[in-house]
Coordinates of C-alpha atoms in Angstrom, one line a residue:
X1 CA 27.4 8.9 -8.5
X2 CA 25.5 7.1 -6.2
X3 CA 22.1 6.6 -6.2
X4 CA 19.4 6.9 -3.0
X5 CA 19.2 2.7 -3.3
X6 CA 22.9 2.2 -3.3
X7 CA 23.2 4.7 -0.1
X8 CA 21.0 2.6 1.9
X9 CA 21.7 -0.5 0.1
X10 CA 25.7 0.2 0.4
X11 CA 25.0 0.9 4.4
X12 CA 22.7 -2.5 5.3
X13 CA 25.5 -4.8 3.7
X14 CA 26.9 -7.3 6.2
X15 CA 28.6 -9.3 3.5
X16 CA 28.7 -10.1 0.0
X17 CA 29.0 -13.9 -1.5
X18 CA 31.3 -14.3 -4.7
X19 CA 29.1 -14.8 -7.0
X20 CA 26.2 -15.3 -4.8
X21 CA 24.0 -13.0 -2.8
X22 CA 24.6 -10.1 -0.2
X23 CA 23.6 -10.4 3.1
X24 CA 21.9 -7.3 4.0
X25 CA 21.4 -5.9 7.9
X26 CA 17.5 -5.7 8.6
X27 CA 16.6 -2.7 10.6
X28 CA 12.6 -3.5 11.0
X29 CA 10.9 -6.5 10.3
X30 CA 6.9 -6.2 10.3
X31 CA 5.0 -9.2 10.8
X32 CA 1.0 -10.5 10.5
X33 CA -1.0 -13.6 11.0
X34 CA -1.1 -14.8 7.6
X35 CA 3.1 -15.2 6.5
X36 CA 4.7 -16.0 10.1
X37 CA 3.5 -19.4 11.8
X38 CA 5.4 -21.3 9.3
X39 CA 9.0 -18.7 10.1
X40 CA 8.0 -18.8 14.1
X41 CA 8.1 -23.0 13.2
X42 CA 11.2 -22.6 12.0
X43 CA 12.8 -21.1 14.9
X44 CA 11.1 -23.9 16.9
X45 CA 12.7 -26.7 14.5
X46 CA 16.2 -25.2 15.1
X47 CA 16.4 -24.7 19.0
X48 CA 16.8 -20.8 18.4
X49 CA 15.6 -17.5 19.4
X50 CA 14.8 -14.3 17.8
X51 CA 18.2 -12.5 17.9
X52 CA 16.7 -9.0 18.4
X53 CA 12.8 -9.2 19.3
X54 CA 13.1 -5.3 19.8
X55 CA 13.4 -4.9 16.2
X56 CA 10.3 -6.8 15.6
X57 CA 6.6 -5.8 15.5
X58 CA 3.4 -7.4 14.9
X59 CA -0.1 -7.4 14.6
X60 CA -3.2 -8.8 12.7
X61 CA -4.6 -6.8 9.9
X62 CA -5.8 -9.6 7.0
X63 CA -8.6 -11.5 8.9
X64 CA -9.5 -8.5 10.9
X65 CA -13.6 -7.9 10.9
X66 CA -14.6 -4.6 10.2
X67 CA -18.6 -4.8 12.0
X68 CA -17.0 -5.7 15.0
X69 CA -13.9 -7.3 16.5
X70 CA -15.3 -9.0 19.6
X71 CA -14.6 -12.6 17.9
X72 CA -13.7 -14.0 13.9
X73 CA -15.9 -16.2 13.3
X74 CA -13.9 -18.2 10.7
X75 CA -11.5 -20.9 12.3
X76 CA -9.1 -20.5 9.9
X77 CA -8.5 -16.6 10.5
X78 CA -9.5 -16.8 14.5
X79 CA -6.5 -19.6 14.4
X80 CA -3.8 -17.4 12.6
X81 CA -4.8 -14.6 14.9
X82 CA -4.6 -16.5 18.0
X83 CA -1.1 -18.1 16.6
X84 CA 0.3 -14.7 16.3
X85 CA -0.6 -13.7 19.6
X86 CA 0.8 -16.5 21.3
X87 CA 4.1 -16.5 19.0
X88 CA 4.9 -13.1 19.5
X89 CA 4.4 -13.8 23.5
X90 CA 6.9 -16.7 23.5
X91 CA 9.3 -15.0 21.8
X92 CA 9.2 -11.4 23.1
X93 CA 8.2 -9.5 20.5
X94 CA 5.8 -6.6 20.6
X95 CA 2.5 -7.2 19.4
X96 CA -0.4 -4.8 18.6
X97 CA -3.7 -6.8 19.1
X98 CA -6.8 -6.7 17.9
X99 CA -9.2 -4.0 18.9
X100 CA -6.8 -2.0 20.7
X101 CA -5.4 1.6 19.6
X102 CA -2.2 0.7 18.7
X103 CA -3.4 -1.9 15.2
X104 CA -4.7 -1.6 12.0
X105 CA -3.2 -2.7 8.9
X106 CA 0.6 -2.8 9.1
X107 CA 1.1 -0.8 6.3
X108 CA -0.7 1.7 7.9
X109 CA 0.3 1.6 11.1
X110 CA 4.2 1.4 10.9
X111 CA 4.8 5.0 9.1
X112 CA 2.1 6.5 11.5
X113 CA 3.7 5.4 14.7
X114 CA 7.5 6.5 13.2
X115 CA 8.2 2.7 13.2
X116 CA 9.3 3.1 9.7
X117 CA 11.8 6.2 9.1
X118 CA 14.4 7.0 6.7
X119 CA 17.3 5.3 5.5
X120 CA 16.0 2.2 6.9
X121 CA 15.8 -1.9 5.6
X122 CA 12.1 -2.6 6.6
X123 CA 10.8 -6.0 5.3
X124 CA 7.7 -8.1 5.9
X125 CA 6.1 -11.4 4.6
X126 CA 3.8 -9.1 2.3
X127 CA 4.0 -7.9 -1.1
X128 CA 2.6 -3.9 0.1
X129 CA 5.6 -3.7 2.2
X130 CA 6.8 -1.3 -0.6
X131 CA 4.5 1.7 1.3
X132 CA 7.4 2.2 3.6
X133 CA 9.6 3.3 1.0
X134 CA 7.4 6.6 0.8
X135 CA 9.6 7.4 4.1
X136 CA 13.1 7.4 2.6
X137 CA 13.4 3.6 3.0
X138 CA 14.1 0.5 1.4
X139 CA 11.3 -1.5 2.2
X140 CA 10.9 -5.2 0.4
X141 CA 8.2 -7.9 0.8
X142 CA 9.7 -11.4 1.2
X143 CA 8.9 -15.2 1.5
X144 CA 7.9 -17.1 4.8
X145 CA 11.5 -18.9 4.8
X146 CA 13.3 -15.2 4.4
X147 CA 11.0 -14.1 7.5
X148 CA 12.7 -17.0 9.7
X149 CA 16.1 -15.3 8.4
X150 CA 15.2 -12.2 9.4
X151 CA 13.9 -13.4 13.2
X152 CA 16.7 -15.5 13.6
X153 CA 20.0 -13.0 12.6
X154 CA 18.3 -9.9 11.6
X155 CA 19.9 -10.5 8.1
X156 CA 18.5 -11.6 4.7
X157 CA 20.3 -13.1 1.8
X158 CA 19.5 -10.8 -1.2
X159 CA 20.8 -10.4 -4.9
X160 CA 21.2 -6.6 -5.3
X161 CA 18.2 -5.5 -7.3
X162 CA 18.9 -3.0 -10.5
X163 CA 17.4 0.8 -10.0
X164 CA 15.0 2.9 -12.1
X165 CA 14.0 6.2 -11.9
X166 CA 9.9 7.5 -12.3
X167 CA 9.8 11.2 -13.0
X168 CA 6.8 13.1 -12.7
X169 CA 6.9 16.6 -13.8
X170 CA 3.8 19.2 -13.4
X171 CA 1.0 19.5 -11.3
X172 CA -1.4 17.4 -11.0
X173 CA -5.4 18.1 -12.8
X174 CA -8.6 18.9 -10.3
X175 CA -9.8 15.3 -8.9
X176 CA -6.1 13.6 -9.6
X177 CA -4.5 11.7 -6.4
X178 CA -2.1 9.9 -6.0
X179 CA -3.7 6.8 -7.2
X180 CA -4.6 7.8 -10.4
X181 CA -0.8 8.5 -11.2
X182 CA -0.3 5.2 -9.9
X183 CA -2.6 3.4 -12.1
X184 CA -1.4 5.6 -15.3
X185 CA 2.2 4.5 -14.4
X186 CA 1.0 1.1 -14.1
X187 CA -0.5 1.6 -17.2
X188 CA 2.3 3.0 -19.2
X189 CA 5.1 0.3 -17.7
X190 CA 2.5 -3.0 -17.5
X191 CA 2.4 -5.1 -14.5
X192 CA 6.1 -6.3 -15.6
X193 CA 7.6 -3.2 -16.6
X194 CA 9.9 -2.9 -13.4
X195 CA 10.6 -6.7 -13.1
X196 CA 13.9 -7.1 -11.1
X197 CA 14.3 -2.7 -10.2
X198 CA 13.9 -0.8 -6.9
X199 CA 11.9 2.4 -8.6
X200 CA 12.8 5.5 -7.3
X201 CA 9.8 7.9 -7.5
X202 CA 11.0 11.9 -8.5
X203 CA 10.1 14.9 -10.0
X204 CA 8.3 18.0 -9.0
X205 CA 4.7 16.3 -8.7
X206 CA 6.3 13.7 -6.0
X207 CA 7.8 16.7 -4.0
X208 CA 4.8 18.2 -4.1
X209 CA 2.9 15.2 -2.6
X210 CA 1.8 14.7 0.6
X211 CA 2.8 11.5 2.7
X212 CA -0.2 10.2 2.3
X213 CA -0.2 10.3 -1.5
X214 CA 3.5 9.6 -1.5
X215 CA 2.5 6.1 0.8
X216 CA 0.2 5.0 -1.9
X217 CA 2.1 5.4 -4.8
X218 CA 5.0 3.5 -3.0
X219 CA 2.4 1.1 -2.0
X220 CA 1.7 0.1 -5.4
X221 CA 5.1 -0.3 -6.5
X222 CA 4.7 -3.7 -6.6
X223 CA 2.2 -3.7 -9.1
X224 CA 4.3 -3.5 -11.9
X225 CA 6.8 -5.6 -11.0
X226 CA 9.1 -3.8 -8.9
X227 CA 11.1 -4.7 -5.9
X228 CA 10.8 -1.5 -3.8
X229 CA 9.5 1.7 -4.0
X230 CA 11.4 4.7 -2.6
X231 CA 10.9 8.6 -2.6
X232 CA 14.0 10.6 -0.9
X233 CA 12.9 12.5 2.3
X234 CA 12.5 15.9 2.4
X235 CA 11.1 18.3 4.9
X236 CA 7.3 17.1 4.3
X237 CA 8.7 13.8 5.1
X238 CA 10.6 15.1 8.3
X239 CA 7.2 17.1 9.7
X240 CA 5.0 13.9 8.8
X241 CA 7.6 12.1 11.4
X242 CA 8.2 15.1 14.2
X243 CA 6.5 13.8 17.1
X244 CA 5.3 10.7 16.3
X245 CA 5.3 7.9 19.2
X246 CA 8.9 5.7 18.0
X247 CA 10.6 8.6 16.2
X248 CA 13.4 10.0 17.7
X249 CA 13.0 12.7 19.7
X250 CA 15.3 15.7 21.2
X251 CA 18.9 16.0 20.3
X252 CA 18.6 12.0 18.7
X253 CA 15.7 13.7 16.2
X254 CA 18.3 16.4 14.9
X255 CA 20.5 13.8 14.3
X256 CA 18.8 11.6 12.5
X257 CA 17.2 14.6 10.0
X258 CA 21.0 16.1 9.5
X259 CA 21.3 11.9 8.4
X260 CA 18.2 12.1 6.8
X261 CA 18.9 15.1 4.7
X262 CA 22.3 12.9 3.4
X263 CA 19.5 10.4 1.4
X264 CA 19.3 11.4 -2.1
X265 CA 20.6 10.4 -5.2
X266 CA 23.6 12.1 -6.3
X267 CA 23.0 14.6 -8.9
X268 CA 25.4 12.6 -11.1
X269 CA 24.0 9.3 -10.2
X270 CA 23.5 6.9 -13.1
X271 CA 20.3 4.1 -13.2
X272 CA 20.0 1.4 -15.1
X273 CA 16.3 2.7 -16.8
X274 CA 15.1 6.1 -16.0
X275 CA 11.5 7.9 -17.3
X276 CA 10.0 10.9 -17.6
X277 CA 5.8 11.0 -17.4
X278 CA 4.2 14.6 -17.4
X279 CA 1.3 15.3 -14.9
X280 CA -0.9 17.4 -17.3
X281 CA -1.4 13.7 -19.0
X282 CA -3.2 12.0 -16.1
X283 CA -6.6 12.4 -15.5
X284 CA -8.7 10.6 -13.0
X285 CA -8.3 6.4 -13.7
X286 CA -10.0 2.9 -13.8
X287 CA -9.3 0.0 -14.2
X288 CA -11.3 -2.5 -16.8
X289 CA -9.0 -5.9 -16.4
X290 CA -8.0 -8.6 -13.7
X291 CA -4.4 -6.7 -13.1
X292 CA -4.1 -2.9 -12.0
X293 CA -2.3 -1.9 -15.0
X294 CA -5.3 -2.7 -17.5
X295 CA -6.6 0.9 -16.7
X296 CA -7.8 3.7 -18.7
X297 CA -8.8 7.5 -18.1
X298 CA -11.7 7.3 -16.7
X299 CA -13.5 9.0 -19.5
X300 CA -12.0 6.7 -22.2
X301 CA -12.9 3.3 -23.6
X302 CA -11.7 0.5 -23.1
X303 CA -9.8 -1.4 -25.8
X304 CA -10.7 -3.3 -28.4
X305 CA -9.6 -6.8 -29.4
X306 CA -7.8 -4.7 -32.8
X307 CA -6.1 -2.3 -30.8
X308 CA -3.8 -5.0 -28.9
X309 CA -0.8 -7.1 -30.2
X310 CA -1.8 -10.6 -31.1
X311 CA 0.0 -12.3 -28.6
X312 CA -2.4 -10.1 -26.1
X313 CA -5.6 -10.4 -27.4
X314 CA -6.4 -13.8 -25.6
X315 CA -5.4 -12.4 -22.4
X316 CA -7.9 -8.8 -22.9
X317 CA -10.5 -11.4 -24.3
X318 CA -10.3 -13.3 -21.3
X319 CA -10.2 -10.4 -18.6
X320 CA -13.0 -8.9 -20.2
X321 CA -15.6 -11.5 -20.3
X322 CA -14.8 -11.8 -16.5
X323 CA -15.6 -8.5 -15.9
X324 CA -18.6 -8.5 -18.4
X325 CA -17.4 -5.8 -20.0
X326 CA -17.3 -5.0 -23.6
X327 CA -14.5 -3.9 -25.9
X328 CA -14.5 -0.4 -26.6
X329 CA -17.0 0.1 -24.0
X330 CA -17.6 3.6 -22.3
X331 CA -17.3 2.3 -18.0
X332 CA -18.2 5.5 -16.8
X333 CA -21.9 5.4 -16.4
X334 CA -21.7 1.7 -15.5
X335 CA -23.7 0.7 -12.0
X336 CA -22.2 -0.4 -9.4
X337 CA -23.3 -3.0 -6.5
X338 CA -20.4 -2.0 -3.9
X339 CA -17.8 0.5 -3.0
X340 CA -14.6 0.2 -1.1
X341 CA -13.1 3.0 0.4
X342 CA -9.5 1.9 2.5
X343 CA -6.8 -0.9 2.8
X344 CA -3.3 0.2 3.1
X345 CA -3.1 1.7 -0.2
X346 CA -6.1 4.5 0.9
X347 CA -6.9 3.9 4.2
X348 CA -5.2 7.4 5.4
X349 CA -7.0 10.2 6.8
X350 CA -6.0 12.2 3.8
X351 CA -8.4 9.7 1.6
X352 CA -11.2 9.7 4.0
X353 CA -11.0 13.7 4.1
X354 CA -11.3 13.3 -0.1
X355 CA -13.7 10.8 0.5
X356 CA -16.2 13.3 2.6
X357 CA -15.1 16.8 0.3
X358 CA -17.6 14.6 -2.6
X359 CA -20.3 12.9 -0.3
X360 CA -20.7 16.1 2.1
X361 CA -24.3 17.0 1.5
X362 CA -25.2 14.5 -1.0
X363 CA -26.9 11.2 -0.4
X364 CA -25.4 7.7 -0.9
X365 CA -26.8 5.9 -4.0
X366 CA -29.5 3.2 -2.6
X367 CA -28.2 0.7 -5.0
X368 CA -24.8 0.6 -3.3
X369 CA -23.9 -1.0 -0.8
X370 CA -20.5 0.8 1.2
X371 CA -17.6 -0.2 2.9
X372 CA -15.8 2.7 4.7
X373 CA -13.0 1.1 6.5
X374 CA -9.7 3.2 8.3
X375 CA -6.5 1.8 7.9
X376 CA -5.3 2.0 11.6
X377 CA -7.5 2.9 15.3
X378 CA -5.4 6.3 14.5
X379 CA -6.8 7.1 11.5
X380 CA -10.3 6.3 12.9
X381 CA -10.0 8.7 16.0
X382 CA -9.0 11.2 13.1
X383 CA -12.2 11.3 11.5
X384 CA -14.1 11.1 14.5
X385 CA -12.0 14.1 15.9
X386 CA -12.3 16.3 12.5
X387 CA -16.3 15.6 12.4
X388 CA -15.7 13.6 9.2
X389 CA -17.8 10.7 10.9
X390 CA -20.8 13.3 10.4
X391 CA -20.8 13.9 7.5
X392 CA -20.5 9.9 6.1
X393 CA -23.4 9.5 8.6
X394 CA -25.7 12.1 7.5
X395 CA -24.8 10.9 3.8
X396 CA -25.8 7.7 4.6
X397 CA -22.7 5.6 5.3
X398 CA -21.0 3.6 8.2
X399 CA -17.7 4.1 9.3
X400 CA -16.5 0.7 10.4
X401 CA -13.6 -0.2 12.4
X402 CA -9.9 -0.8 11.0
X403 CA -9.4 -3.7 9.0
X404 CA -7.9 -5.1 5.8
X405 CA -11.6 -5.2 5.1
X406 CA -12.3 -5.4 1.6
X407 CA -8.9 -5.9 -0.2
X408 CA -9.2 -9.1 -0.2
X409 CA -11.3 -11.9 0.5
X410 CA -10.0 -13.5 4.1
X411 CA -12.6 -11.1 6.6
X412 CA -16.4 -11.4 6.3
X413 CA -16.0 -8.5 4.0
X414 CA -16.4 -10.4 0.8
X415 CA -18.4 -9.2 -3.0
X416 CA -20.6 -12.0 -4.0
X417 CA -20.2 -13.5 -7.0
X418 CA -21.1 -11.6 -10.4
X419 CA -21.4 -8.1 -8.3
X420 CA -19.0 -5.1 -9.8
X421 CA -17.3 -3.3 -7.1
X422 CA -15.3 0.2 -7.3
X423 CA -12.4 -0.4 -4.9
X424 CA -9.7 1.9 -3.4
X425 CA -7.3 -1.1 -2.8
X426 CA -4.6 -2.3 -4.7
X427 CA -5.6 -5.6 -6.7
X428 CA -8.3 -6.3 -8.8
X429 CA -7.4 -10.0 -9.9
X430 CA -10.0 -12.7 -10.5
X431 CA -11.6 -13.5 -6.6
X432 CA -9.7 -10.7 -5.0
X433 CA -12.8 -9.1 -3.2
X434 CA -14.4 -12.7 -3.2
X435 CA -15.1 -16.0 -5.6
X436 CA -16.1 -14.4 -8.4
X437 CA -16.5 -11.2 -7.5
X438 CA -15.8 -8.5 -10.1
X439 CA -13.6 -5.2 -9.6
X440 CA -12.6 -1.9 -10.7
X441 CA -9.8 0.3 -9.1
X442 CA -9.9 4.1 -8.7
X443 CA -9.6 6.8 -6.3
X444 CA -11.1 7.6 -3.1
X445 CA -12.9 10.9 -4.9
X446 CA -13.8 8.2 -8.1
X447 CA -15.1 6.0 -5.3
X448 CA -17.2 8.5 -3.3
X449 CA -18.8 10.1 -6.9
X450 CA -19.7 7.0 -7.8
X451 CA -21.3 5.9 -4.4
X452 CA -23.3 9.2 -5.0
X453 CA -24.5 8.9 -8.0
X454 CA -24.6 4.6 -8.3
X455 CA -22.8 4.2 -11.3
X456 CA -18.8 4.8 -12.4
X457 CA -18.3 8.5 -12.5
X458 CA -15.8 11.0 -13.1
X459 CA -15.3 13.3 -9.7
X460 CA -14.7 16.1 -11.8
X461 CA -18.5 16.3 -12.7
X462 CA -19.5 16.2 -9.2

């Protein structure tokens, strides 16, 4: 009766407090520039070392410059960066610099090297940390102070979270990814909806998903509230894994799939909430608020002050003059100053090779100004190696180098203030992309119409 949670969950515990927490075993702990000085402090305060530095990797993703990553020009980010570096040196831990072949963004980097594999507890001092749960894993973002835990006894003190089951049953409509389903979910449960649950993600539109959809749906988890994220691993799963550089390999790689093949719910498992959402239903999305679940089908309106409860009429009000939208207003057709194709929600090949499939031939609006950014050195050698670079080039975009870019407003990559940018990444609150900069989420094929055409637009009409 057990569900995939509880397997792994049941597995990691080292000890449970009477009335108090569980200490769960920590098989991977991810670290970047931004979350760890404070934990590496820590260690410092206390005379102690990190108990098992092999389980440890790092590298710099948030202040990362997409032009060009010769030097950060900002003191604050160079000084993170250069903390990192010189942290991970003093206490043995393997580090993944800047510029070199082995970074990116984390997120990105840690299922694409088999860092992160099935049945693991993978943690990090960031919210995304969800993604890995696309692997079979329970991955969890956590707090500064949890991240000195973690480096000091490769534990962390948790309260065991409640689990939920997502259903999706059906295929999937012509120009729906994996992102749209995210953003109707999101949608349907609010950005609360899964407050204190690890959401298990099944049905047959998830098996029929590729990793790379199945790493951005997880990777979104957290915007409705959720702890975790988690899809069970099946043989798509296993031949995204074969072969990559810290999976196991040989005899040790059958072993761990006959393991692997163990991690599912039971088919009498009982969870605490469990839904059913039907494919057919989900067209391509945008959003309209300041939080990913105010979205609507792209070729809906958005709502009206009448339509909402009373209690959240303030709140659409407010998001709306923000956004300079009006209620019941038509977005597609709307211009747009800037498009964002990347971060670790769609900074996989898979979204670059959706990305191209729309702009192939076509010529980028001159109104728009893009930022194509890969999610790891990998995935940019990918495109370079399947020609994908020509094609963004002879439409009239740059392919810039890995980077958390655009997600968020720490690199140089930053919307000025009162311009509307369409954005593959996963937040959209108020100064996310920059002070007072104002954005929509949607897919990499939503993106790449509407850097065609200049203005919001269904991929389906292109």
């Amino acid at each position: 009766m057990n569900t995939l949670f509880d397997k792994i969950w049941d597995r990691h515990v080292v000890q449970t407090v009477e009335d108090g927490p569980t200490q769960l075993y920590i098989d991977r702990l991810y670290c970047h520039e931004v979350t760890t000085p404070q934990a590496f402090d820590t260690l410092r305060d206390k005379g102690i070392g990190v108990f098992r530095p092999d389980h440890v990797f790092a590298m710099p993703d948030h202040n990362t410059p997409s032009d060009q990553q010769e030097v950060i020009n900002d003191p604050v980010g160079r000084k993170q960066v250069e903390t990192l570096k010189a942290n991970c040196a003093e206490f043995g831990i393997k580090h993944f610099a800047m510029g070199t072949k082995d970074n990116g963004i984390i997120h990105v980097v840690g299922p694409e090297k088999g860092l992160s594999l099935p049945g693991m507890t993978i943690v990090c001092g960031d919210s995304h940390t969800s993604t890995h749960g696309a692997v079979g894993a329970l991955a969890m973002g956590i707090g500064t102070s949890e991240v000195a835990q973690v480096l000091a006894s490769e534990t962390i003190l948790q309260s065991k979270p409640k689990s939920m089951r997502i259903n999706i049953e059906g295929d999937l409509q012509k120009g729906v990814t994996a992102k749209d389903v995210a953003l109707y979910i999101m949608a349907q449960m609010t950005t609360s909806g899964a407050t204190g649950y690890v959401v298990e993600y099944a049905g047959s539109t998830i098996r029929n998903m590729s990793m790379e959809g199945r790493l951005t749906l997880s990777n979104l988890s957290i915007e409705m509230g959720s702890r975790a994220g988690i899809i069970a691993p099946d043989e798509t799963t296993f031949a995204y894994l074969k072969d990559r550089e810290y999976a196991p390999k040989g005899e040790e790689w059958n072993k761990a799939v006959s393991y692997w093949k163990t991690l599912k719910s039971d088919d009498d498992a009982i969870f605490d909430k469990e839904v059913t959402y039907r494919a057919e239903d989900i067209a391509p999305r945008i959003t309209y608020g300041t939080n990913p679940g105010a979205g609507i089908a792209i070729d809906g309106n958005v709502p009206t002050l009448d339509s909402v409860p009373a209690e959240e009429k303030a709140q659409l009000e407010a998001q709306l003059n923000y956004m300079q939208f009006e209620p019941g207003q038509k977005l597609e057709g709307t211009p747009v100053d800037y498009v964002f194709l990347g971060a670790c929600t769609n900074g996989r090949i898979e979204d670059f090779r959706a990305f191209a499939s729309i702009v192939k031939g076509k010529k980028k609006a001159d109104n728009v100004v893009a930022w194509l950014v890969p999610g790891s050195w990998l995935v940019r050698q990918q495109i370079i190696d399947e020609g994908i670079d020509k094609i963004l080039e002879e439409a009239g975009f740059e392919l810039r180098l890995p980077s958390c870019s655009s997600c968020l407003a720490m690199n140089p990559d930053k919307v000025p203030a009162g311009k509307l940018s369409i954005s593959t990444s996963n937040r959209n609150f108020v100064g996310r992309q920059g002070p007072g900069a104002r954005t929509v989420l949607a897919s990499p094929l939503t993106v790449a119409a509407s850097a065609i055409t200049g203005v919001i637009t269904d991929p389906r009409k292109i």
